[in-house]
Amino acid sequence: DYVYVRGGTYTAPAGFGSFNLGLHAAAEERITLKEFPGETVILNGISIGAGSGAIVDGFEIRYYNGIAIMAEGYSTVRNMFIHHIFGGGCCNQGGIRQNGNYTDVHNNTLHDIYDMAGNWARDNVSAITWIDTGYHRIHDNFFSAGGVQNSQGCAKSKHGNPYPMEIYNNVFEDCKGSVGGVNTGGVHTYIHHNLFINSNYVPDGQATTFAQQ
């Protein structure tokens, strides 16, 4: 099933929070939220909550303070343009937060994810974060920090969760700092065929596998 959003720029009124996609579906019966064919949807100050089994496809999200997309288990986030998200400096906020197991995040562009002090991905604010979850696939995305340092990571795990996942075919540009482009935080992760441009990655020494970067 599909839920189409007509083209246009949607701006949150004062005090408006998240647009919560409260749709839940079995893995074989997905529900897709996407732009109406041939039209462009821009969300100003509005985030999306992708419920279990949901597919979010093709929006631009900008100028939001918090988490741009909260992805629950078995959800897919694809073809998104997410930028200028102000994470508030705490609470694992930023671009995409994988809040359930078995998510698929691919073909997205994320850049300029800051905390309120203007530092790229600082203090638990990252382009993509997963917390105590796993079995994710993060692939064919473009992450850029825009050259701002003091990084908490373009892609980061929190709490050292032990679940396996795979990160591949991504581009990490200007992702630097004590955490770096990718920090797996203790996850058993297979990281391969990524391109690091003026970036670094920080292995955790706990069963992470790097191959043909």
Coordinates of C-alpha atoms in Angstrom, one line a residue:
D1 CA 0.0 0.0 0.0
Y2 CA 1.1 3.6 -0.7
V3 CA 0.4 6.9 1.1
Y4 CA 1.2 9.8 -1.3
V5 CA 2.1 13.3 -0.2
R6 CA 1.4 16.1 -2.7
G7 CA 4.3 18.3 -3.7
G8 CA 5.1 21.5 -1.9
T9 CA 6.9 23.0 1.0
Y10 CA 5.4 22.2 4.4
T11 CA 6.5 24.3 7.3
A12 CA 5.8 23.4 10.9
P13 CA 3.7 26.0 12.9
A14 CA 5.2 27.2 16.2
G15 CA 5.3 24.4 18.8
F16 CA 4.8 21.7 16.2
G17 CA 6.7 18.5 16.9
S18 CA 7.1 15.3 14.8
F19 CA 4.8 14.1 12.0
N20 CA 4.5 10.5 13.2
L21 CA 4.0 7.9 10.5
G22 CA 2.0 5.6 12.9
L23 CA 1.7 2.8 10.3
H24 CA 2.7 -0.7 11.2
A25 CA 2.9 -3.6 8.8
A26 CA 4.3 -7.1 8.5
A27 CA 7.6 -7.5 6.6
E28 CA 5.7 -8.9 3.6
E29 CA 2.9 -6.2 3.7
R30 CA 4.8 -2.9 3.7
I31 CA 3.2 0.5 3.8
T32 CA 5.1 3.2 1.8
L33 CA 5.0 7.0 2.5
K34 CA 6.3 8.8 -0.6
E35 CA 6.0 11.9 -2.8
F36 CA 3.3 12.0 -5.4
P37 CA 4.8 10.9 -8.7
G38 CA 6.6 13.8 -10.4
E39 CA 6.3 16.1 -7.4
T40 CA 8.8 17.3 -4.7
V41 CA 8.0 17.4 -1.0
I42 CA 10.1 19.6 1.4
L43 CA 9.5 19.4 5.2
N44 CA 10.7 22.5 7.1
G45 CA 11.0 21.8 10.8
I46 CA 9.0 18.6 10.5
S47 CA 10.3 15.2 11.2
I48 CA 9.0 11.7 10.4
G49 CA 8.5 8.7 12.7
A50 CA 8.7 5.5 10.6
G51 CA 6.6 2.8 12.3
S52 CA 7.4 -0.8 12.2
G53 CA 7.3 -2.2 8.6
A54 CA 7.0 1.3 7.1
I55 CA 9.0 2.6 4.1
V56 CA 9.8 6.3 3.9
D57 CA 10.8 7.3 0.4
G58 CA 12.0 10.5 -1.2
F59 CA 11.4 13.6 1.0
E60 CA 13.7 16.5 1.8
I61 CA 13.8 17.3 5.6
R62 CA 15.5 20.4 6.8
Y63 CA 15.7 22.9 9.7
Y64 CA 14.5 20.4 12.4
N65 CA 15.6 20.5 16.0
G66 CA 15.8 16.9 17.2
I67 CA 15.7 13.6 15.2
A68 CA 14.8 14.0 11.5
I69 CA 13.6 10.3 11.1
M70 CA 13.0 7.8 13.9
A71 CA 13.1 4.4 12.2
E72 CA 11.4 1.5 14.1
G73 CA 12.0 -2.2 13.4
Y74 CA 11.8 -3.6 9.9
S75 CA 11.4 -0.1 8.4
T76 CA 13.2 1.3 5.4
V77 CA 14.5 4.9 4.8
R78 CA 15.5 5.6 1.3
N79 CA 16.1 8.4 -1.2
M80 CA 15.9 11.1 1.5
F81 CA 17.8 14.5 1.5
I82 CA 18.3 15.4 5.1
H83 CA 20.2 18.5 6.0
H84 CA 20.6 21.3 8.6
I85 CA 19.2 19.3 11.5
F86 CA 20.0 20.8 14.9
G87 CA 20.3 18.0 17.4
G88 CA 20.2 20.0 20.6
G89 CA 23.5 18.7 21.8
C90 CA 22.3 15.6 23.6
C91 CA 20.0 12.6 23.6
N92 CA 21.2 10.8 20.5
Q93 CA 19.5 13.1 18.1
G94 CA 20.4 14.1 14.6
G95 CA 19.6 12.7 11.1
I96 CA 18.3 9.1 11.3
R97 CA 18.0 7.1 14.5
Q98 CA 17.5 3.4 14.1
N99 CA 15.2 2.6 17.0
G100 CA 14.4 -1.1 16.2
N101 CA 16.1 -4.1 14.6
Y102 CA 16.3 -5.0 10.9
T103 CA 16.2 -1.5 9.3
D104 CA 17.4 -0.8 5.8
V105 CA 18.8 2.7 5.2
H106 CA 20.0 3.4 1.7
N107 CA 20.4 6.0 -1.1
N108 CA 20.1 8.9 1.3
T109 CA 22.1 12.2 1.5
L110 CA 22.8 13.6 4.9
H111 CA 24.9 16.8 5.6
D112 CA 25.1 19.6 8.1
I113 CA 23.8 17.8 11.2
Y114 CA 24.8 20.0 14.1
D115 CA 24.3 20.5 17.8
M116 CA 22.8 23.8 18.9
A117 CA 26.3 25.2 19.5
G118 CA 27.1 24.7 15.8
N119 CA 29.4 21.7 16.0
W120 CA 29.0 18.9 13.5
A121 CA 27.6 15.7 15.2
R122 CA 28.8 16.6 18.6
D123 CA 27.8 15.1 22.0
N124 CA 25.6 12.2 20.8
V125 CA 24.3 14.1 17.7
S126 CA 25.2 12.1 14.6
A127 CA 24.0 11.7 11.0
I128 CA 22.9 8.2 11.8
T129 CA 22.7 6.5 15.2
W130 CA 21.7 3.0 16.3
I131 CA 21.2 2.3 20.0
D132 CA 20.9 -1.3 21.4
T133 CA 19.7 -2.5 18.1
G134 CA 21.2 -4.3 15.2
Y135 CA 20.8 -6.4 12.0
H136 CA 20.8 -3.2 10.1
R137 CA 21.9 -2.5 6.5
I138 CA 23.4 1.0 5.9
H139 CA 24.4 1.3 2.3
D140 CA 24.7 3.5 -0.8
N141 CA 24.4 6.7 1.3
F142 CA 26.4 10.0 1.2
F143 CA 27.4 11.5 4.6
S144 CA 29.2 14.9 4.8
A145 CA 30.2 16.9 7.9
G146 CA 30.9 20.0 5.8
G147 CA 34.4 20.3 7.2
V148 CA 33.3 21.1 10.7
Q149 CA 35.4 19.3 13.3
N150 CA 34.7 18.0 16.9
S151 CA 32.8 15.0 15.5
Q152 CA 30.7 12.4 17.2
G153 CA 30.6 10.4 14.0
C154 CA 28.7 10.3 10.7
A155 CA 27.6 6.8 11.6
K156 CA 27.6 5.7 15.2
S157 CA 26.5 2.9 17.5
K158 CA 25.8 3.7 21.2
H159 CA 26.1 1.5 24.3
G160 CA 28.2 -1.2 22.7
N161 CA 25.3 -3.5 21.7
P162 CA 26.4 -6.9 20.4
Y163 CA 24.2 -7.3 17.4
P164 CA 25.6 -7.8 13.9
M165 CA 25.0 -5.4 11.0
E166 CA 26.5 -4.3 7.7
I167 CA 27.8 -0.9 6.4
Y168 CA 28.8 -0.8 2.8
N169 CA 29.0 1.3 -0.4
N170 CA 28.7 4.6 1.5
V171 CA 30.7 7.8 1.0
F172 CA 32.0 9.6 4.1
E173 CA 33.2 13.1 3.4
D174 CA 34.9 15.4 6.0
C175 CA 33.9 13.1 8.8
K176 CA 36.7 13.5 11.3
G177 CA 37.4 13.7 15.1
S178 CA 37.7 11.4 18.0
V179 CA 34.9 9.2 16.7
G180 CA 35.4 9.6 13.0
G181 CA 33.3 8.6 10.0
V182 CA 32.2 5.3 11.4
N183 CA 32.3 4.1 15.0
T184 CA 30.7 0.8 15.7
G185 CA 30.7 0.9 19.5
G186 CA 31.3 -2.8 20.0
V187 CA 28.9 -4.0 17.4
H188 CA 29.9 -7.1 15.3
T189 CA 29.8 -5.1 12.1
Y190 CA 31.0 -5.9 8.6
I191 CA 32.2 -2.6 7.0
H192 CA 33.3 -2.9 3.4
H193 CA 33.5 -1.0 0.1
N194 CA 33.0 2.4 1.6
L195 CA 34.8 5.6 0.4
F196 CA 36.4 7.8 3.1
I197 CA 37.3 11.3 1.8
N198 CA 39.2 13.4 4.3
S199 CA 37.7 11.2 6.9
N200 CA 38.6 8.5 9.4
Y201 CA 37.1 5.5 11.0
V202 CA 37.7 4.2 14.5
P203 CA 37.6 0.4 15.0
D204 CA 36.4 -0.6 18.4
G205 CA 38.6 -3.7 18.6
Q206 CA 35.6 -5.9 19.3
A207 CA 35.0 -8.1 16.3
T208 CA 34.4 -5.3 13.8
T209 CA 35.6 -6.3 10.3
F210 CA 36.9 -3.8 7.8
A211 CA 37.4 -4.9 4.2
Q212 CA 38.4 -3.1 1.0
Q213 CA 37.6 0.4 2.1

